[in-house]
Amino acid sequence: MARVAVVGVGAIGGYFAAQLFRSGHDLSLCVRTPFDRLVVESGEAEQRVEAPVLTRPEQAVEVDWVFLATKAHQSAEAGDWLSALCGPETRGVVVMQNGVEQVERVTPLVGTTAVIPAVVLCGAEALAPGHIRHHGYSELKVPAGALSAELEALFEGSEAKIAPQADFVTELWRKLLQNAVASPITALSGCRLGVFRRADVQVQGAALAEECVAVARAAGASLGPQDAGAVLEGLAAVAPEMGSSMLYDRMAGRPLEHDAITGAVVRFGERFEIATPVSRSMLALLAANSAAAERRAARGERTEGDAGEKARAGRVA
Ligand SMILES: NC(=O)c1ccc[n+]([C@@H]2O[C@H](COP(=O)([O-])OP(=O)(O)OC[C@H]3O[C@@H](n4cnc5c(N)ncnc54)[C@H](OP(=O)(O)O)[C@@H]3O)[C@@H](O)[C@H]2O)c1
């Protein structure tokens, strides 16, 4: 039995926390918005997770493994949790976040503890604090190595699969490619993925995909035009009522994860002197929307007009 802690018990943190509990570990849930007990629904099944819910970093002690599952832009705020949970015996901090800069983002927050980036292949939704619905998939891709073997052992007996990757850089950028196309277009249009059936939207999607692939290749990923095409074909073929988490954040009036996704394409483009004009335009609009959400949150307002209600009711125009 290992001592494990999950910081940020939303959709992804809640689902993987339930898997760690199922594997029989000594689990702590480190949360911002308190709840009594974590409940995870999956199909007809419901799992109740009998683990302590901590609301202040002062309540935390050193553990063997930390799983960080806040949104990327919430990482720094979770720094006090990471300081309290990491110590000489900690094997690593697994960062379950989108983007390609997990290590750069989290290393300054954890001192000498190893940071393990994970590509999250899982569909989950936070229905309310501590109440998660799992929609499908249950895999974490991690860099192959000694720690990946330990992680495989850690999840033994659960539904979660640890998939060690020899070419992790390519997998990281493959996931970013999907997000860099789907997230800005759904969030800015206010439409679900059915919007990719429009020819004019496909043109913008193709431009985003080409920019991301060019930057990814410069960063060392083995991606090519066929991967850009596959993403667009996939998005046009999925169930049209599916959304993206950036769309849901936008409709609920929450700050967006734009910097870790579209921002990464633009940043790496600058580093490698690759032009990313379409990503850059979308980034400016996403940043403006996110800043407005932050201002509303600072004033204590949760949503923009009735958009949040519409998102919760699934009535996205
Ligand atoms: N959901 C998916 O299907 C999915 C799939 C693949 C990848 N991802 C990625 O996984 C990451 C997590 O996404 P998510 O969908 O799980 O987001 P989420 O449901 O919004 O969960 C984030 C959680 O972090 C908590 N949090 C924020 N700041 C905190 C702090 N300082 N201390 C403690 N807890 C804090 C939030 O608490 P509050 O309740 O107070 O806001 C929330 O419960 C993102 O990078 C996302 O892009 C998600």
Short mmCIF file of C-alpha atoms and ligand atoms in Angstrom, two decimals:
data_model
loop_
_atom_site.label_atom_id
_atom_site.label_comp_id
_atom_site.label_asym_id
_atom_site.label_seq_id
_atom_site.Cartn_x
_atom_site.Cartn_y
_atom_site.Cartn_z
CA MET A 1 0.00 0.00 0.00
CA ALA A 2 1.40 3.40 -1.01
CA ARG A 3 0.57 6.83 0.39
CA VAL A 4 -0.95 8.79 -2.51
CA ALA A 5 -2.56 12.21 -2.81
CA VAL A 6 -4.61 13.75 -5.59
CA VAL A 7 -4.53 17.55 -5.84
CA GLY A 8 -7.50 18.93 -7.77
CA VAL A 9 -10.32 16.44 -7.47
CA GLY A 10 -12.39 17.47 -10.48
CA ALA A 11 -13.28 15.30 -13.47
CA ILE A 12 -9.86 13.73 -14.07
CA GLY A 13 -8.51 13.90 -10.52
CA GLY A 14 -11.72 12.38 -9.17
CA TYR A 15 -11.77 9.54 -11.68
CA PHE A 16 -8.12 8.54 -11.19
CA ALA A 17 -8.43 8.99 -7.40
CA ALA A 18 -11.20 6.38 -7.49
CA GLN A 19 -8.84 4.04 -9.38
CA LEU A 20 -6.06 4.54 -6.82
CA PHE A 21 -8.57 3.83 -4.04
CA ARG A 22 -9.66 0.68 -5.89
CA SER A 23 -6.01 -0.43 -5.96
CA GLY A 24 -6.03 -0.26 -2.16
CA HIS A 25 -3.79 2.74 -1.46
CA ASP A 26 -3.77 5.16 1.44
CA LEU A 27 -5.39 8.04 -0.48
CA SER A 28 -5.86 11.72 0.40
CA LEU A 29 -8.02 14.09 -1.65
CA CYS A 30 -6.71 17.68 -1.70
CA VAL A 31 -9.50 20.02 -2.75
CA ARG A 32 -10.37 23.69 -3.09
CA THR A 33 -14.15 23.41 -2.91
CA PRO A 34 -15.01 21.03 -0.05
CA PHE A 35 -17.31 18.00 -0.29
CA ASP A 36 -18.10 15.12 2.05
CA ARG A 37 -17.31 12.10 -0.08
CA LEU A 38 -16.08 11.46 -3.63
CA VAL A 39 -18.59 9.56 -5.79
CA VAL A 40 -17.69 8.43 -9.32
CA GLU A 41 -20.36 7.19 -11.74
CA SER A 42 -19.34 5.00 -14.67
CA GLY A 43 -22.16 3.57 -16.78
CA GLU A 44 -24.62 2.05 -14.31
CA ALA A 45 -21.95 1.61 -11.63
CA GLU A 46 -21.27 4.05 -8.81
CA GLN A 47 -18.10 4.00 -6.72
CA ARG A 48 -17.94 5.68 -3.31
CA VAL A 49 -14.42 6.63 -2.34
CA GLU A 50 -13.88 6.53 1.43
CA ALA A 51 -10.83 8.76 1.58
CA PRO A 52 -10.14 11.87 3.67
CA VAL A 53 -10.96 15.18 1.99
CA LEU A 54 -8.36 17.81 2.92
CA THR A 55 -9.13 21.47 2.36
CA ARG A 56 -5.94 23.12 3.62
CA PRO A 57 -2.30 22.30 2.76
CA GLU A 58 -1.47 22.40 6.50
CA GLN A 59 -3.49 19.17 6.85
CA ALA A 60 -1.26 17.36 4.33
CA VAL A 61 1.81 15.21 5.05
CA GLU A 62 4.51 13.74 2.82
CA VAL A 63 3.28 10.97 0.51
CA ASP A 64 4.88 8.51 -1.93
CA TRP A 65 3.01 9.73 -5.04
CA VAL A 66 1.23 12.98 -5.88
CA PHE A 67 -1.22 13.31 -8.80
CA LEU A 68 -1.85 16.90 -9.91
CA ALA A 69 -5.12 17.31 -11.82
CA THR A 70 -6.02 20.97 -11.61
CA LYS A 71 -6.43 22.78 -14.90
CA ALA A 72 -3.02 23.89 -16.21
CA HIS A 73 -3.56 27.56 -15.29
CA GLN A 74 -4.45 26.55 -11.71
CA SER A 75 -1.09 24.81 -11.09
CA ALA A 76 0.71 27.67 -9.34
CA GLU A 77 -2.20 28.13 -6.93
CA ALA A 78 -1.80 24.47 -5.97
CA GLY A 79 1.87 25.06 -5.09
CA ASP A 80 1.29 25.00 -1.31
CA TRP A 81 -0.28 21.55 -1.61
CA LEU A 82 2.70 20.28 -3.59
CA SER A 83 5.18 21.69 -1.04
CA ALA A 84 3.34 19.98 1.79
CA LEU A 85 3.00 16.61 0.03
CA CYS A 86 6.49 16.29 -1.50
CA GLY A 87 9.53 15.25 0.53
CA PRO A 88 12.61 13.06 0.33
CA GLU A 89 10.54 9.87 0.12
CA THR A 90 8.20 11.08 -2.63
CA ARG A 91 8.68 9.05 -5.81
CA GLY A 92 7.16 11.66 -8.10
CA VAL A 93 4.43 14.12 -9.04
CA VAL A 94 2.32 12.89 -11.96
CA VAL A 95 0.89 15.84 -13.88
CA MET A 96 -2.45 14.88 -15.44
CA GLN A 97 -2.97 18.01 -17.52
CA ASN A 98 -3.26 18.91 -21.18
CA GLY A 99 -0.53 20.83 -22.98
CA VAL A 100 3.13 20.02 -23.58
CA GLU A 101 4.80 21.98 -20.79
CA GLN A 102 3.85 19.96 -17.71
CA VAL A 103 7.47 19.59 -16.56
CA GLU A 104 8.35 23.28 -17.03
CA ARG A 105 5.14 24.31 -15.28
CA VAL A 106 5.37 22.09 -12.22
CA THR A 107 9.10 21.61 -11.55
CA PRO A 108 9.49 25.08 -9.95
CA LEU A 109 6.70 24.11 -7.51
CA VAL A 110 8.17 20.80 -6.26
CA GLY A 111 11.90 21.32 -5.69
CA THR A 112 13.88 18.15 -6.40
CA THR A 113 10.92 15.76 -6.67
CA ALA A 114 10.58 14.07 -10.08
CA VAL A 115 7.82 15.45 -12.31
CA ILE A 116 6.17 12.89 -14.59
CA PRO A 117 4.06 14.33 -17.42
CA ALA A 118 1.02 12.28 -18.41
CA VAL A 119 -1.11 12.35 -21.55
CA VAL A 120 -4.64 11.80 -20.24
CA LEU A 121 -6.89 9.65 -22.40
CA CYS A 122 -10.11 9.73 -20.43
CA GLY A 123 -13.49 11.39 -20.79
CA ALA A 124 -14.90 12.59 -17.48
CA GLU A 125 -17.10 15.39 -16.21
CA ALA A 126 -17.51 17.03 -12.80
CA LEU A 127 -21.26 17.17 -12.18
CA ALA A 128 -20.81 18.87 -8.79
CA PRO A 129 -17.96 19.09 -6.25
CA GLY A 130 -17.05 15.47 -5.42
CA HIS A 131 -19.48 14.03 -7.97
CA ILE A 132 -17.84 12.78 -11.17
CA ARG A 133 -19.22 11.04 -14.24
CA HIS A 134 -16.82 8.90 -16.25
CA HIS A 135 -17.75 8.73 -19.96
CA GLY A 136 -15.05 6.45 -21.33
CA TYR A 137 -11.35 5.63 -21.74
CA SER A 138 -9.03 5.22 -18.78
CA GLU A 139 -5.42 5.56 -19.81
CA LEU A 140 -2.39 7.59 -18.85
CA LYS A 141 0.48 7.67 -21.33
CA VAL A 142 3.76 8.36 -19.53
CA PRO A 143 7.43 8.36 -20.56
CA ALA A 144 8.81 4.81 -20.50
CA GLY A 145 11.34 4.24 -17.72
CA ALA A 146 11.81 3.07 -14.15
CA LEU A 147 9.06 5.30 -12.76
CA SER A 148 6.55 4.15 -15.41
CA ALA A 149 7.01 0.57 -14.18
CA GLU A 150 6.29 1.74 -10.62
CA LEU A 151 3.18 3.54 -11.84
CA GLU A 152 1.93 0.41 -13.62
CA ALA A 153 2.27 -1.46 -10.33
CA LEU A 154 0.54 1.36 -8.44
CA PHE A 155 -2.63 1.05 -10.56
CA GLU A 156 -2.74 -2.75 -10.47
CA GLY A 157 -6.25 -3.99 -9.73
CA SER A 158 -7.90 -0.82 -11.04
CA GLU A 159 -9.55 0.01 -14.38
CA ALA A 160 -6.83 2.51 -15.26
CA LYS A 161 -4.10 1.58 -17.69
CA ILE A 162 -0.61 3.05 -17.57
CA ALA A 163 0.84 3.08 -21.09
CA PRO A 164 4.61 3.75 -21.09
CA GLN A 165 5.76 5.48 -24.29
CA ALA A 166 9.24 5.20 -25.78
CA ASP A 167 8.49 8.29 -27.94
CA PHE A 168 6.57 10.31 -25.37
CA VAL A 169 7.25 13.65 -27.12
CA THR A 170 5.23 12.51 -30.13
CA GLU A 171 2.31 11.39 -27.95
CA LEU A 172 2.34 14.69 -26.06
CA TRP A 173 2.13 16.69 -29.29
CA ARG A 174 -0.40 14.31 -30.82
CA LYS A 175 -2.77 15.13 -27.95
CA LEU A 176 -1.96 18.84 -28.23
CA LEU A 177 -2.77 18.70 -31.95
CA GLN A 178 -6.27 17.45 -31.18
CA ASN A 179 -6.79 20.12 -28.49
CA ALA A 180 -5.20 22.92 -30.54
CA VAL A 181 -7.78 22.35 -33.29
CA ALA A 182 -10.91 21.46 -31.33
CA SER A 183 -10.63 23.73 -28.28
CA PRO A 184 -10.37 27.23 -29.81
CA ILE A 185 -12.92 26.57 -32.53
CA THR A 186 -15.57 25.17 -30.19
CA ALA A 187 -14.89 27.71 -27.43
CA LEU A 188 -14.93 30.73 -29.74
CA SER A 189 -17.88 29.60 -31.86
CA GLY A 190 -19.89 28.41 -28.86
CA CYS A 191 -20.70 25.26 -30.85
CA ARG A 192 -20.16 21.57 -30.14
CA LEU A 193 -17.99 19.37 -32.36
CA GLY A 194 -20.69 19.19 -35.03
CA VAL A 195 -19.30 22.58 -36.11
CA PHE A 196 -16.46 20.67 -37.82
CA ARG A 197 -18.95 19.47 -40.45
CA ARG A 198 -18.96 23.01 -41.89
CA ALA A 199 -16.58 23.49 -44.84
CA ASP A 200 -15.57 26.99 -43.70
CA VAL A 201 -14.71 25.73 -40.22
CA GLN A 202 -12.71 22.83 -41.71
CA VAL A 203 -10.54 25.43 -43.48
CA GLN A 204 -9.72 27.15 -40.17
CA GLY A 205 -9.22 23.78 -38.48
CA ALA A 206 -6.81 22.71 -41.21
CA ALA A 207 -4.80 25.91 -40.75
CA LEU A 208 -4.57 25.34 -36.97
CA ALA A 209 -3.57 21.71 -37.50
CA GLU A 210 -0.86 22.60 -40.04
CA GLU A 211 0.61 25.21 -37.71
CA CYS A 212 0.63 22.79 -34.79
CA VAL A 213 2.23 19.98 -36.81
CA ALA A 214 4.98 22.29 -38.11
CA VAL A 215 5.80 23.40 -34.56
CA ALA A 216 5.53 19.84 -33.20
CA ARG A 217 8.03 18.56 -35.77
CA ALA A 218 10.48 21.32 -34.81
CA ALA A 219 10.03 20.25 -31.16
CA GLY A 220 11.01 16.68 -32.06
CA ALA A 221 7.64 15.00 -32.51
CA SER A 222 7.17 12.51 -35.35
CA LEU A 223 3.97 14.00 -36.71
CA GLY A 224 3.18 14.87 -40.33
CA PRO A 225 0.42 16.10 -42.64
CA GLN A 226 -1.34 12.73 -42.32
CA ASP A 227 -1.79 13.40 -38.57
CA ALA A 228 -3.30 16.83 -39.25
CA GLY A 229 -5.69 15.23 -41.74
CA ALA A 230 -6.60 12.45 -39.32
CA VAL A 231 -7.53 14.96 -36.61
CA LEU A 232 -9.83 16.88 -38.96
CA GLU A 233 -11.47 13.73 -40.28
CA GLY A 234 -11.94 12.47 -36.74
CA LEU A 235 -13.52 15.74 -35.55
CA ALA A 236 -15.93 15.80 -38.50
CA ALA A 237 -16.95 12.20 -37.79
CA VAL A 238 -17.54 12.22 -34.00
CA ALA A 239 -21.01 12.55 -32.51
CA PRO A 240 -21.92 16.21 -33.21
CA GLU A 241 -23.24 16.81 -29.68
CA MET A 242 -19.84 16.14 -28.12
CA GLY A 243 -17.98 19.19 -26.87
CA SER A 244 -14.57 20.16 -25.56
CA SER A 245 -13.64 21.10 -22.02
CA MET A 246 -12.67 24.59 -23.23
CA LEU A 247 -16.17 24.99 -24.66
CA TYR A 248 -17.69 23.95 -21.33
CA ASP A 249 -15.45 26.39 -19.45
CA ARG A 250 -16.38 29.15 -21.89
CA MET A 251 -20.12 28.47 -21.56
CA ALA A 252 -19.86 28.35 -17.77
CA GLY A 253 -18.01 31.68 -17.79
CA ARG A 254 -14.84 30.18 -16.27
CA PRO A 255 -11.23 31.12 -17.15
CA LEU A 256 -9.87 29.04 -20.04
CA GLU A 257 -6.92 26.68 -20.46
CA HIS A 258 -5.95 28.56 -23.64
CA ASP A 259 -2.38 29.34 -22.62
CA ALA A 260 -1.40 25.66 -22.19
CA ILE A 261 -2.99 24.72 -25.54
CA THR A 262 -3.10 27.47 -28.19
CA GLY A 263 -0.51 29.46 -26.23
CA ALA A 264 1.91 26.54 -26.44
CA VAL A 265 1.66 26.42 -30.24
CA VAL A 266 2.38 30.14 -30.48
CA ARG A 267 5.22 30.03 -27.90
CA PHE A 268 6.99 27.09 -29.52
CA GLY A 269 6.40 28.69 -32.93
CA GLU A 270 8.26 31.79 -31.75
CA ARG A 271 11.06 29.63 -30.34
CA PHE A 272 11.53 27.82 -33.66
CA GLU A 273 10.71 30.86 -35.83
CA ILE A 274 7.64 29.21 -37.34
CA ALA A 275 4.72 31.49 -38.17
CA THR A 276 1.44 30.59 -36.45
CA PRO A 277 -0.93 33.41 -37.54
CA VAL A 278 -4.23 31.55 -37.17
CA SER A 279 -3.34 30.18 -33.72
CA ARG A 280 -2.16 33.65 -32.72
CA SER A 281 -5.48 35.26 -33.74
CA MET A 282 -7.47 32.67 -31.85
CA LEU A 283 -5.18 33.01 -28.83
CA ALA A 284 -5.87 36.75 -28.59
CA LEU A 285 -9.65 36.17 -28.58
CA LEU A 286 -9.43 33.32 -26.06
CA ALA A 287 -7.16 35.38 -23.80
CA ALA A 288 -9.64 38.28 -23.89
CA ASN A 289 -12.52 35.97 -23.00
CA SER A 290 -10.57 34.30 -20.21
CA ALA A 291 -9.47 37.64 -18.74
CA ALA A 292 -13.10 38.77 -18.64
CA ALA A 293 -13.99 35.55 -16.79
CA GLU A 294 -11.22 36.20 -14.28
CA ARG A 295 -12.53 39.73 -13.70
CA ARG A 296 -16.04 38.37 -13.11
CA ALA A 297 -14.66 35.78 -10.69
CA ALA A 298 -12.77 38.51 -8.82
CA ARG A 299 -16.09 40.38 -8.46
CA GLY A 300 -17.70 37.19 -7.13
CA GLU A 301 -19.82 36.59 -10.25
CA ARG A 302 -19.79 32.99 -11.47
CA THR A 303 -21.11 33.18 -15.05
CA GLU A 304 -21.58 35.52 -17.98
CA GLY A 305 -25.31 36.09 -18.26
CA ASP A 306 -27.19 32.83 -18.60
CA ALA A 307 -24.45 31.07 -20.60
CA GLY A 308 -23.46 28.89 -17.65
CA GLU A 309 -27.04 27.74 -17.19
CA LYS A 310 -27.25 26.86 -20.88
CA ALA A 311 -24.03 24.84 -20.65
CA ARG A 312 -25.26 22.96 -17.59
CA ALA A 313 -28.54 22.19 -19.32
CA GLY A 314 -26.66 20.95 -22.41
CA ARG A 315 -28.44 23.57 -24.55
CA VAL A 316 -25.38 24.89 -26.31
CA ALA A 317 -26.36 26.77 -29.43
N1 LIG B 1 -12.23 16.22 -18.31
C1 LIG B 1 -11.71 15.51 -19.28
O1 LIG B 1 -12.42 14.67 -19.88
C2 LIG B 1 -10.26 15.67 -19.66
C3 LIG B 1 -9.72 14.77 -20.62
C4 LIG B 1 -8.36 14.84 -20.91
C5 LIG B 1 -7.56 15.81 -20.29
N2 LIG B 1 -8.12 16.68 -19.41
C6 LIG B 1 -7.22 17.64 -18.76
O2 LIG B 1 -7.10 17.26 -17.39
C7 LIG B 1 -6.85 18.45 -16.58
C8 LIG B 1 -7.91 18.51 -15.49
O3 LIG B 1 -9.15 18.76 -16.14
P1 LIG B 1 -10.57 18.47 -15.47
O4 LIG B 1 -11.53 18.34 -16.59
O5 LIG B 1 -10.46 17.40 -14.46
O6 LIG B 1 -10.82 19.87 -14.75
P2 LIG B 1 -11.84 20.19 -13.56
O7 LIG B 1 -12.99 19.25 -13.58
O8 LIG B 1 -12.10 21.65 -13.63
O9 LIG B 1 -11.00 19.85 -12.26
C9 LIG B 1 -9.99 20.68 -11.76
C10 LIG B 1 -10.11 20.62 -10.25
O10 LIG B 1 -8.99 21.29 -9.67
C11 LIG B 1 -9.48 21.97 -8.54
N3 LIG B 1 -8.55 23.02 -8.12
C12 LIG B 1 -8.25 24.17 -8.76
N4 LIG B 1 -7.36 24.88 -8.05
C13 LIG B 1 -7.10 24.15 -6.94
C14 LIG B 1 -6.26 24.36 -5.81
N5 LIG B 1 -5.52 25.47 -5.66
N6 LIG B 1 -6.24 23.42 -4.83
C15 LIG B 1 -7.01 22.29 -4.93
N7 LIG B 1 -7.81 22.04 -5.99
C16 LIG B 1 -7.86 22.96 -6.97
C17 LIG B 1 -10.82 22.50 -8.96
O11 LIG B 1 -11.57 22.86 -7.82
P3 LIG B 1 -12.93 23.75 -7.87
O12 LIG B 1 -14.02 22.72 -7.80
O13 LIG B 1 -12.84 24.60 -6.67
O14 LIG B 1 -12.92 24.51 -9.17
C18 LIG B 1 -11.38 21.29 -9.71
O15 LIG B 1 -12.04 20.42 -8.82
C19 LIG B 1 -6.89 19.62 -17.56
O16 LIG B 1 -5.60 19.94 -17.97
C20 LIG B 1 -7.70 19.08 -18.74
O17 LIG B 1 -7.41 19.73 -19.95
C21 LIG B 1 -9.44 16.63 -19.07
#
